[in-house]
Short mmCIF file of C-alpha atoms in Angstrom, two decimals:
data_model
loop_
_atom_site.label_atom_id
_atom_site.label_comp_id
_atom_site.label_asym_id
_atom_site.label_seq_id
_atom_site.Cartn_x
_atom_site.Cartn_y
_atom_site.Cartn_z
CA MET A 1 -10.39 26.32 13.50
CA ALA A 2 -10.44 22.80 14.91
CA SER A 3 -7.60 21.83 17.13
CA ALA A 4 -5.78 18.63 17.70
CA THR A 5 -7.95 18.03 20.72
CA THR A 6 -11.25 18.45 18.93
CA ALA A 7 -13.94 16.11 20.22
CA PRO A 8 -14.10 12.87 18.27
CA PRO A 9 -16.93 12.26 15.78
CA PRO A 10 -19.86 9.98 16.72
CA PRO A 11 -18.51 6.40 17.07
CA GLY A 12 -21.07 4.98 14.65
CA ASN A 13 -20.15 7.44 11.91
CA LEU A 14 -16.41 6.90 12.37
CA LYS A 15 -16.81 3.12 12.28
CA ARG A 16 -18.77 3.39 9.05
CA ILE A 17 -15.99 5.50 7.53
CA VAL A 18 -13.38 3.00 8.69
CA ALA A 19 -15.41 0.10 7.30
CA ALA A 20 -15.80 1.82 3.93
CA SER A 21 -12.06 2.50 3.68
CA LEU A 22 -11.10 -0.96 4.92
CA ILE A 23 -13.40 -2.86 2.56
CA GLY A 24 -12.34 -0.74 -0.38
CA THR A 25 -8.62 -1.15 0.30
CA THR A 26 -9.10 -4.88 0.93
CA ILE A 27 -10.67 -5.31 -2.50
CA GLU A 28 -8.03 -3.20 -4.20
CA TRP A 29 -5.19 -5.07 -2.53
CA TYR A 30 -6.88 -8.41 -3.21
CA ASP A 31 -6.81 -7.55 -6.88
CA PHE A 32 -3.22 -6.33 -6.76
CA PHE A 33 -1.83 -9.22 -4.70
CA LEU A 34 -3.78 -11.80 -6.65
CA TYR A 35 -1.76 -10.80 -9.68
CA GLY A 36 1.49 -11.11 -7.71
CA SER A 37 0.66 -14.61 -6.48
CA ALA A 38 -0.47 -15.71 -9.93
CA ALA A 39 2.71 -14.25 -11.42
CA ALA A 40 4.75 -16.45 -9.10
CA LEU A 41 2.66 -19.59 -9.63
CA VAL A 42 1.18 -19.81 -13.15
CA PHE A 43 1.68 -16.75 -15.34
CA ASN A 44 5.18 -17.85 -16.37
CA LYS A 45 3.69 -20.98 -17.97
CA LEU A 46 0.54 -19.36 -19.38
CA PHE A 47 2.00 -16.20 -20.88
CA PHE A 48 5.73 -16.99 -21.31
CA PRO A 49 5.75 -20.74 -22.11
CA ASP A 50 8.77 -20.63 -24.44
CA SER A 51 11.15 -19.44 -21.71
CA ASP A 52 13.24 -21.33 -19.19
CA PRO A 53 11.13 -21.74 -15.99
CA LEU A 54 13.13 -19.23 -13.92
CA VAL A 55 13.41 -16.82 -16.87
CA GLY A 56 9.66 -17.17 -17.36
CA THR A 57 9.20 -16.25 -13.70
CA LEU A 58 11.43 -13.22 -14.21
CA LEU A 59 9.32 -12.12 -17.19
CA SER A 60 6.16 -12.74 -15.20
CA PHE A 61 7.46 -10.59 -12.35
CA LEU A 62 8.42 -7.95 -14.91
CA THR A 63 4.74 -7.55 -15.86
CA TYR A 64 4.06 -7.49 -12.12
CA ALA A 65 6.52 -4.61 -11.73
CA VAL A 66 4.89 -2.67 -14.56
CA GLY A 67 1.89 -2.11 -12.31
CA PHE A 68 4.11 -0.19 -9.94
CA ALA A 69 5.29 2.06 -12.77
CA ALA A 70 1.72 3.27 -13.21
CA ARG A 71 1.22 3.97 -9.52
CA PRO A 72 3.00 7.37 -9.51
CA ILE A 73 0.84 8.46 -12.44
CA GLY A 74 -2.23 7.41 -10.49
CA ALA A 75 -0.91 9.28 -7.47
CA LEU A 76 -0.48 12.47 -9.50
CA VAL A 77 -3.88 12.32 -11.19
CA PHE A 78 -5.93 11.12 -8.23
CA GLY A 79 -4.01 13.35 -5.82
CA HIS A 80 -4.63 16.42 -7.96
CA TYR A 81 -8.36 15.85 -8.34
CA GLY A 82 -8.73 14.46 -4.83
CA ASP A 83 -7.39 17.72 -3.44
CA ARG A 84 -9.75 19.70 -5.69
CA LEU A 85 -12.93 17.60 -5.77
CA GLY A 86 -12.76 15.53 -2.61
CA ARG A 87 -11.64 12.12 -1.39
CA LYS A 88 -14.87 10.17 -1.87
CA LYS A 89 -15.41 10.67 -5.64
CA LEU A 90 -11.88 9.56 -6.49
CA LEU A 91 -12.10 6.51 -4.23
CA VAL A 92 -15.19 5.31 -6.10
CA LEU A 93 -13.38 5.72 -9.42
CA SER A 94 -10.27 3.87 -8.23
CA LEU A 95 -12.37 0.92 -7.10
CA LEU A 96 -14.14 0.69 -10.46
CA LEU A 97 -10.87 0.82 -12.40
CA MET A 98 -9.12 -1.78 -10.28
CA GLY A 99 -12.07 -4.18 -10.22
CA GLY A 100 -12.68 -3.87 -13.94
CA ALA A 101 -9.05 -4.58 -14.83
CA THR A 102 -8.88 -7.59 -12.52
CA PHE A 103 -12.12 -9.05 -13.88
CA ALA A 104 -10.76 -8.60 -17.42
CA ILE A 105 -7.58 -10.54 -16.53
CA GLY A 106 -9.84 -13.45 -15.60
CA LEU A 107 -11.20 -13.43 -19.17
CA LEU A 108 -7.84 -12.95 -20.88
CA PRO A 109 -6.74 -15.47 -23.54
CA THR A 110 -3.35 -17.04 -22.87
CA HIS A 111 -0.26 -17.35 -25.09
CA ALA A 112 -1.51 -20.70 -26.39
CA THR A 113 -4.60 -18.97 -27.81
CA ILE A 114 -3.46 -15.62 -29.19
CA GLY A 115 0.32 -15.80 -29.00
CA SER A 116 2.41 -12.75 -28.08
CA ALA A 117 -0.68 -10.54 -27.83
CA ALA A 118 -1.54 -12.28 -24.55
CA PRO A 119 1.37 -10.89 -22.46
CA VAL A 120 0.82 -7.48 -24.08
CA LEU A 121 -2.83 -7.39 -22.98
CA LEU A 122 -1.82 -8.70 -19.56
CA THR A 123 0.65 -5.83 -19.22
CA VAL A 124 -1.95 -3.23 -20.22
CA LEU A 125 -4.41 -4.49 -17.61
CA ARG A 126 -1.62 -4.51 -15.04
CA LEU A 127 -0.97 -0.85 -15.86
CA VAL A 128 -4.64 -0.05 -15.16
CA GLN A 129 -4.37 -1.87 -11.83
CA GLY A 130 -1.31 0.14 -10.86
CA PHE A 131 -2.89 3.43 -11.91
CA ALA A 132 -5.95 2.72 -9.77
CA LEU A 133 -3.97 1.61 -6.73
CA GLY A 134 -1.76 4.69 -6.99
CA GLY A 135 -4.84 6.81 -6.30
CA GLU A 136 -6.54 4.48 -3.84
CA TRP A 137 -4.14 4.46 -0.91
CA GLY A 138 -3.92 8.20 -0.28
CA GLY A 139 -7.67 8.76 -0.45
CA ALA A 140 -8.54 5.80 1.77
CA VAL A 141 -6.20 6.71 4.60
CA LEU A 142 -7.08 10.41 4.41
CA LEU A 143 -10.79 9.72 4.58
CA VAL A 144 -10.26 8.04 7.95
CA SER A 145 -7.51 10.36 9.21
CA GLU A 146 -9.58 13.47 8.49
CA HIS A 147 -12.73 12.03 10.08
CA GLY A 148 -11.10 10.45 13.08
CA ASP A 149 -10.38 11.31 16.68
CA ALA A 150 -7.04 13.15 16.71
CA ARG A 151 -6.00 11.48 19.97
CA ARG A 152 -6.39 8.02 18.39
CA ARG A 153 -5.57 8.89 14.80
CA GLY A 154 -2.78 6.33 14.56
CA PHE A 155 -5.16 3.57 15.63
CA TRP A 156 -8.07 4.52 13.36
CA ALA A 157 -5.89 5.35 10.34
CA SER A 158 -4.15 1.98 10.67
CA TRP A 159 -7.39 0.16 9.81
CA PRO A 160 -7.27 0.99 6.08
CA GLN A 161 -3.71 -0.35 6.25
CA THR A 162 -5.08 -3.72 7.31
CA GLY A 163 -6.63 -3.84 3.85
CA ALA A 164 -3.21 -4.97 2.56
CA PRO A 165 -2.95 -8.12 4.69
CA ALA A 166 -6.70 -8.66 4.38
CA GLY A 167 -6.39 -8.52 0.59
CA GLN A 168 -3.32 -10.76 0.76
CA LEU A 169 -5.24 -13.13 3.04
CA LEU A 170 -8.21 -13.22 0.69
CA ALA A 171 -6.12 -13.63 -2.47
CA THR A 172 -3.85 -16.29 -0.97
CA GLY A 173 -6.81 -18.05 0.64
CA VAL A 174 -8.71 -18.34 -2.63
CA LEU A 175 -5.60 -19.54 -4.47
CA SER A 176 -4.76 -21.98 -1.68
CA LEU A 177 -8.27 -23.42 -1.76
CA LEU A 178 -8.21 -23.81 -5.52
CA THR A 179 -4.78 -25.46 -5.59
CA ALA A 180 -5.97 -27.84 -2.86
CA VAL A 181 -9.15 -28.99 -4.65
CA LEU A 182 -7.96 -28.81 -8.26
CA SER A 183 -5.26 -30.75 -10.04
CA ASP A 184 -2.28 -28.81 -11.38
CA SER A 185 -3.58 -29.21 -14.92
CA ALA A 186 -7.09 -28.00 -14.02
CA PHE A 187 -5.74 -25.02 -12.10
CA GLY A 188 -3.40 -24.08 -14.94
CA SER A 189 -6.12 -24.53 -17.54
CA TRP A 190 -9.06 -22.64 -16.02
CA GLY A 191 -8.93 -22.64 -12.20
CA TRP A 192 -6.62 -19.63 -12.01
CA ARG A 193 -9.35 -17.48 -13.62
CA ILE A 194 -11.85 -17.95 -10.76
CA PRO A 195 -10.25 -15.57 -8.20
CA PHE A 196 -9.92 -12.85 -10.85
CA LEU A 197 -13.57 -13.15 -11.85
CA LEU A 198 -14.63 -13.02 -8.18
CA SER A 199 -13.35 -9.45 -8.12
CA GLY A 200 -16.51 -8.35 -9.95
CA VAL A 201 -18.68 -9.42 -7.01
CA LEU A 202 -16.35 -7.83 -4.48
CA VAL A 203 -16.40 -4.49 -6.33
CA ILE A 204 -20.21 -4.35 -6.20
CA VAL A 205 -20.09 -4.80 -2.41
CA GLY A 206 -17.32 -2.24 -2.06
CA LEU A 207 -19.14 0.38 -4.11
CA TRP A 208 -22.34 -0.06 -2.13
CA ILE A 209 -20.49 0.65 1.12
CA ARG A 210 -18.19 3.37 -0.21
CA LEU A 211 -21.03 5.39 -1.76
CA SER A 212 -22.78 5.54 1.62
CA VAL A 213 -20.12 7.58 3.44
CA ASP A 214 -19.73 11.36 3.68
CA GLU A 215 -16.89 13.48 2.37
CA SER A 216 -14.11 14.37 4.82
CA PRO A 217 -15.20 17.31 7.05
CA VAL A 218 -11.62 18.60 7.13
CA PHE A 219 -11.59 18.72 3.34
CA LYS A 220 -14.98 20.49 3.26
CA GLN A 221 -13.65 23.09 5.68
CA ALA A 222 -10.48 23.58 3.63
CA LEU A 223 -12.47 23.87 0.39
CA ALA A 224 -14.77 26.48 1.91
CA HIS A 225 -11.75 28.36 3.23
CA ALA A 226 -10.11 28.33 -0.22
CA GLU A 227 -13.27 29.51 -1.96
CA ALA A 228 -13.70 32.34 0.53
CA ARG A 229 -10.10 33.43 0.11
CA LYS A 230 -10.35 33.23 -3.66
CA SER A 231 -13.44 35.46 -3.63
CA ALA A 232 -11.85 37.98 -1.29
CA HIS A 233 -8.48 38.05 -3.07
CA ALA A 234 -9.09 37.18 -6.71
CA ALA A 235 -5.60 38.31 -7.68
CA ASP A 236 -3.83 36.49 -4.87
CA ALA A 237 -1.14 34.27 -6.38
CA ASP A 238 -1.54 31.71 -3.58
CA ALA A 239 -5.22 31.39 -4.39
CA GLY A 240 -4.29 30.48 -7.93
CA ALA A 241 -1.81 27.94 -6.67
CA GLU A 242 -4.70 26.07 -5.03
CA LYS A 243 -5.55 24.82 -8.53
CA LEU A 244 -2.26 22.92 -8.69
CA PRO A 245 -1.76 20.92 -5.49
CA LEU A 246 1.31 19.24 -7.00
CA VAL A 247 3.05 22.60 -7.35
CA SER A 248 2.21 23.45 -3.74
CA VAL A 249 3.52 20.09 -2.56
CA MET A 250 6.86 20.50 -4.30
CA ARG A 251 7.10 24.11 -3.15
CA HIS A 252 6.23 23.66 0.53
CA HIS A 253 6.68 19.96 1.28
CA TRP A 254 9.52 18.60 -0.84
CA ARG A 255 11.41 17.52 2.30
CA ASP A 256 8.34 15.66 3.53
CA VAL A 257 8.02 13.91 0.16
CA LEU A 258 11.63 12.74 0.41
CA VAL A 259 11.08 11.53 3.98
CA ALA A 260 7.98 9.60 2.91
CA MET A 261 9.85 8.02 0.01
CA GLY A 262 12.71 6.98 2.25
CA ALA A 263 10.31 5.62 4.85
CA ARG A 264 8.71 3.42 2.21
CA MET A 265 11.94 1.68 1.16
CA ALA A 266 12.22 -0.97 3.86
CA GLU A 267 8.47 -1.29 4.27
CA ASN A 268 7.76 -1.84 0.57
CA ILE A 269 10.75 -4.00 -0.34
CA SER A 270 10.50 -6.28 2.69
CA TYR A 271 6.78 -6.84 2.15
CA TYR A 272 7.11 -8.07 -1.42
CA VAL A 273 10.12 -10.21 -0.61
CA ILE A 274 8.26 -11.80 2.30
CA THR A 275 4.94 -12.36 0.53
CA ALA A 276 5.60 -12.58 -3.24
CA PHE A 277 9.21 -13.67 -3.76
CA ILE A 278 8.89 -16.20 -0.96
CA LEU A 279 6.59 -18.28 -3.18
CA VAL A 280 9.45 -18.59 -5.67
CA TYR A 281 12.25 -19.11 -3.14
CA ALA A 282 10.46 -21.64 -0.96
CA THR A 283 9.36 -23.78 -3.89
CA THR A 284 12.56 -23.68 -5.96
CA SER A 285 15.37 -23.46 -3.39
CA ALA A 286 13.91 -24.95 -0.21
CA GLY A 287 11.93 -27.74 -1.86
CA VAL A 288 8.65 -26.65 -0.28
CA SER A 289 5.43 -27.44 -2.11
CA LYS A 290 3.35 -24.66 -3.62
CA GLN A 291 0.47 -25.46 -1.27
CA THR A 292 2.71 -25.34 1.81
CA ALA A 293 4.16 -21.96 0.85
CA LEU A 294 0.70 -20.53 0.23
CA ASN A 295 -0.56 -21.82 3.57
CA ALA A 296 2.35 -20.18 5.42
CA VAL A 297 1.66 -16.81 3.78
CA LEU A 298 -2.05 -17.27 4.49
CA ILE A 299 -1.61 -17.80 8.24
CA ALA A 300 1.06 -15.11 8.55
CA SER A 301 -1.20 -12.61 6.77
CA ALA A 302 -3.91 -13.25 9.36
CA VAL A 303 -1.43 -12.42 12.13
CA HIS A 304 -0.29 -9.36 10.18
CA PHE A 305 -3.88 -8.15 9.98
CA ALA A 306 -4.33 -8.58 13.73
CA VAL A 307 -1.20 -6.72 14.84
CA ILE A 308 -1.47 -3.62 12.64
CA PRO A 309 -4.11 -1.81 14.79
CA GLY A 310 -2.00 -2.56 17.86
CA TRP A 311 1.06 -0.94 16.30
CA GLY A 312 -1.12 2.01 15.27
CA ALA A 313 -2.41 2.43 18.82
CA LEU A 314 1.17 2.28 20.14
CA SER A 315 2.12 5.11 17.78
CA ASP A 316 -0.58 7.24 19.45
CA ARG A 317 1.15 6.71 22.79
CA ILE A 318 4.85 6.97 21.97
CA GLY A 319 4.87 8.60 18.52
CA ARG A 320 5.00 7.56 14.87
CA ARG A 321 8.79 7.65 14.57
CA PRO A 322 9.73 5.23 17.40
CA VAL A 323 7.32 2.56 16.15
CA TYR A 324 8.43 3.01 12.54
CA LEU A 325 12.12 2.86 13.48
CA LEU A 326 11.53 -0.32 15.48
CA GLY A 327 9.94 -1.97 12.46
CA ALA A 328 12.71 -0.93 10.04
CA ALA A 329 15.48 -2.12 12.36
CA GLY A 330 13.61 -5.34 13.10
CA VAL A 331 13.08 -6.23 9.45
CA GLY A 332 16.75 -5.64 8.67
CA LEU A 333 17.92 -7.80 11.56
CA TRP A 334 15.44 -10.57 10.72
CA MET A 335 16.52 -11.19 7.12
CA PHE A 336 19.31 -13.70 7.72
CA PRO A 337 17.27 -15.75 10.24
CA PHE A 338 14.33 -15.45 7.82
CA PHE A 339 16.07 -17.27 4.99
CA SER A 340 17.84 -19.70 7.31
CA LEU A 341 14.50 -20.87 8.68
CA ILE A 342 13.05 -21.30 5.19
CA ASP A 343 16.09 -23.30 4.06
CA THR A 344 15.24 -26.03 6.59
CA GLY A 345 12.20 -26.92 4.49
CA GLY A 346 9.94 -27.40 7.51
CA PHE A 347 6.48 -25.83 7.55
CA GLY A 348 6.82 -24.64 11.16
CA ASN A 349 10.04 -22.79 10.42
CA LEU A 350 8.63 -21.37 7.21
CA LEU A 351 5.58 -20.11 9.08
CA LEU A 352 7.74 -18.59 11.83
CA ALA A 353 9.96 -16.82 9.28
CA VAL A 354 7.06 -15.22 7.39
CA THR A 355 5.01 -14.38 10.49
CA VAL A 356 7.80 -12.60 12.36
CA GLY A 357 8.73 -10.77 9.18
CA LEU A 358 5.19 -9.51 8.68
CA VAL A 359 4.77 -8.55 12.35
CA LEU A 360 7.90 -6.39 12.09
CA HIS A 361 6.67 -5.00 8.78
CA GLY A 362 3.43 -4.02 10.53
CA ALA A 363 5.38 -1.73 12.85
CA MET A 364 6.24 0.36 9.79
CA TYR A 365 2.99 -0.03 7.91
CA ALA A 366 0.60 0.73 10.78
CA PRO A 367 1.76 4.28 11.67
CA GLN A 368 2.48 5.10 8.03
CA ALA A 369 -1.07 6.30 7.26
CA ALA A 370 -1.21 8.82 10.10
CA PHE A 371 2.48 9.73 9.73
CA PHE A 372 2.17 10.64 6.05
CA SER A 373 -1.22 12.37 6.51
CA GLU A 374 0.19 14.59 9.24
CA MET A 375 3.09 15.74 7.08
CA PHE A 376 0.96 17.74 4.62
CA ALA A 377 -1.53 20.62 4.73
CA THR A 378 -5.13 19.76 3.85
CA ARG A 379 -5.36 21.27 0.38
CA MET A 380 -2.30 19.36 -0.79
CA ARG A 381 -2.53 16.32 1.49
CA TYR A 382 -3.93 13.83 -1.05
CA SER A 383 -1.23 14.80 -3.54
CA GLY A 384 1.59 14.89 -0.99
CA ALA A 385 0.83 11.60 0.73
CA SER A 386 0.17 9.82 -2.57
CA ILE A 387 3.28 11.16 -4.30
CA GLY A 388 5.53 10.28 -1.38
CA ALA A 389 4.11 6.78 -1.08
CA GLN A 390 3.71 5.84 -4.74
CA PHE A 391 6.86 7.34 -6.24
CA ALA A 392 8.84 5.29 -3.75
CA SER A 393 7.03 2.13 -4.83
CA VAL A 394 8.67 2.37 -8.27
CA ALA A 395 12.13 2.00 -6.74
CA ALA A 396 11.05 -0.24 -3.87
CA GLY A 397 8.16 -2.68 -4.27
CA ALA A 398 8.11 -2.72 -8.08
CA PRO A 399 11.49 -4.34 -8.68
CA ALA A 400 11.74 -6.18 -5.35
CA PRO A 401 10.56 -9.65 -6.50
CA LEU A 402 12.38 -9.14 -9.80
CA ILE A 403 15.67 -8.16 -8.13
CA ALA A 404 15.35 -10.95 -5.56
CA THR A 405 14.71 -13.54 -8.30
CA ALA A 406 17.64 -12.24 -10.37
CA LEU A 407 19.94 -12.37 -7.33
CA LEU A 408 18.86 -15.93 -6.63
CA ASP A 409 19.51 -16.88 -10.26
CA ALA A 410 22.94 -15.20 -10.26
CA TYR A 411 24.28 -16.34 -6.88
CA GLY A 412 22.21 -19.40 -6.07
CA ASN A 413 21.74 -18.48 -2.41
CA SER A 414 19.85 -16.02 -0.17
CA THR A 415 22.75 -13.92 1.14
CA PRO A 416 22.61 -11.14 -1.49
CA ILE A 417 18.82 -11.01 -1.13
CA ALA A 418 19.12 -10.53 2.63
CA LEU A 419 21.72 -7.78 2.10
CA TYR A 420 19.36 -6.12 -0.40
CA VAL A 421 16.59 -5.87 2.21
CA ILE A 422 19.05 -4.77 4.91
CA SER A 423 20.23 -1.92 2.67
CA ALA A 424 16.63 -0.78 2.29
CA ALA A 425 16.21 -0.90 6.06
CA VAL A 426 19.24 1.38 6.51
CA LEU A 427 17.75 3.93 4.08
CA THR A 428 14.47 3.91 5.99
CA LEU A 429 16.21 4.31 9.34
CA ILE A 430 17.99 7.39 8.01
CA ALA A 431 14.84 8.93 6.49
CA VAL A 432 12.63 8.41 9.54
CA GLY A 433 15.49 9.29 11.87
CA VAL A 434 15.80 12.81 10.43
CA ALA A 435 12.01 13.36 10.25
CA LYS A 436 10.03 15.32 12.82
CA GLU A 437 7.46 13.65 15.06
CA THR A 438 3.96 14.41 13.78
CA ARG A 439 1.40 12.83 16.10
CA HIS A 440 0.31 16.14 17.69
CA ARG A 441 -0.23 17.98 14.43
CA ASP A 442 -3.65 19.37 13.57
CA LEU A 443 -5.07 18.05 10.28
CA ALA A 444 -7.52 20.96 10.15
CA ASP A 445 -4.62 23.40 9.76
CA VAL A 446 -5.12 24.16 6.06
CA GLU A 447 -2.41 26.83 5.93
CA ARG A 448 0.49 24.93 7.41
CA SER A 449 3.45 24.48 5.13
CA ALA A 450 6.90 23.14 5.74
CA GLY A 451 8.60 25.22 8.36
CA ALA A 452 5.39 26.92 9.45
CA GLU A 453 3.66 24.43 11.70
CA PRO A 454 1.71 25.54 14.77
CA LYS A 455 3.66 26.40 17.88
CA ALA A 456 1.61 23.95 19.96
CA ALA A 457 2.54 21.11 17.63
CA ARG A 458 6.24 22.06 17.73
CA ALA A 459 6.20 22.16 21.51
CA ALA A 460 4.45 18.79 21.73
CA ASP A 461 6.80 17.26 19.20
CA ALA A 462 9.81 18.47 21.18
CA HIS A 463 8.59 16.47 24.16
CA THR A 464 7.86 13.43 21.98
CA VAL A 465 11.16 13.35 20.15
#
């Protein structure tokens, strides 16, 4: 069996795997974030025109949140079949579903054309987006984690994570360009459709690259092991349990699922407050123009993209937990300065607020891929990582812009919003604080379950923690 010190794969092959995961996640997040930005900027007028502007924004963010509700379902379905059939096949399917739904949004009639059916169709397509993204994340990070050099797993696995800021960068960049060259009436009439229709081209590129990579060798080894055991022990109850990875996850890794969910709270909530809600807050409360707010998120997303691999590499040196804890504490402490800087109305202060927030967020997001991958045994890893990550998103990222907008409407200031994010940071500090360090664990250990990890890993973790 491979060990944690197994020689790394050929650099060219690993880079191709990383590129395939990164491009795929970039496209998927582009599609997902594009909806969030459009929800903040135009969907309230196009699909909920009869409502008060802020109420329309709330309704628009409600359809945005619906996508998160579908993510756990995607995690269950994709995780189950990803653990049975492999990572690659499911990643191709998730890309097709996400791209198709996004392209369809670009063709969708508005409320002015078909009335109340427009927001209903918008919600259905948002559900498809959420379902696809729920299955995308786990497969993308596992494909890299299970191919990569164990000694630099945090660094390599952090690259698919850069797909989030890359997708945010791409979505915000396209919207920023369109709002700069088009009048408000032209953008609201037809210009908003362009970035959604561009998704069709991006999906073709992503599929071409994703179809060219090999299945995870760790998964192939685990599948062969399971088949051999099933043949040798046809009546073995554990062999039958292989058919239901979800059951195995909840039986052996329920603590790890809870840790992953807690770890996601500050990371998920802070991200959507900083990148989605900020477009509402800056334009309505701080008097900042739509273009200025988009430009700040655009530049900050570029910095976010650049720092994530650095945080991932640091987690290889000092451990996943210390880096994650630093990010959670930093985000919590930054919230009051964050809103104070935005309230000045200056672009420089707005840029500083968003950039520092995203850099601190990166300290959580970068080690997350390796951290979650290392928590679960191979034959239930796709299910475990996906369930932990996506079930948390329902309580965290899904309602975050909605709750923040409602708090702003109710109290008229940023204090309760800052306290909301700080509370999430406290939950994450507790969850990660009680977790075990994982950076020395062997991903090829297909038999490990909670409480039965290799002695070498326990000894190494004792020194790390």
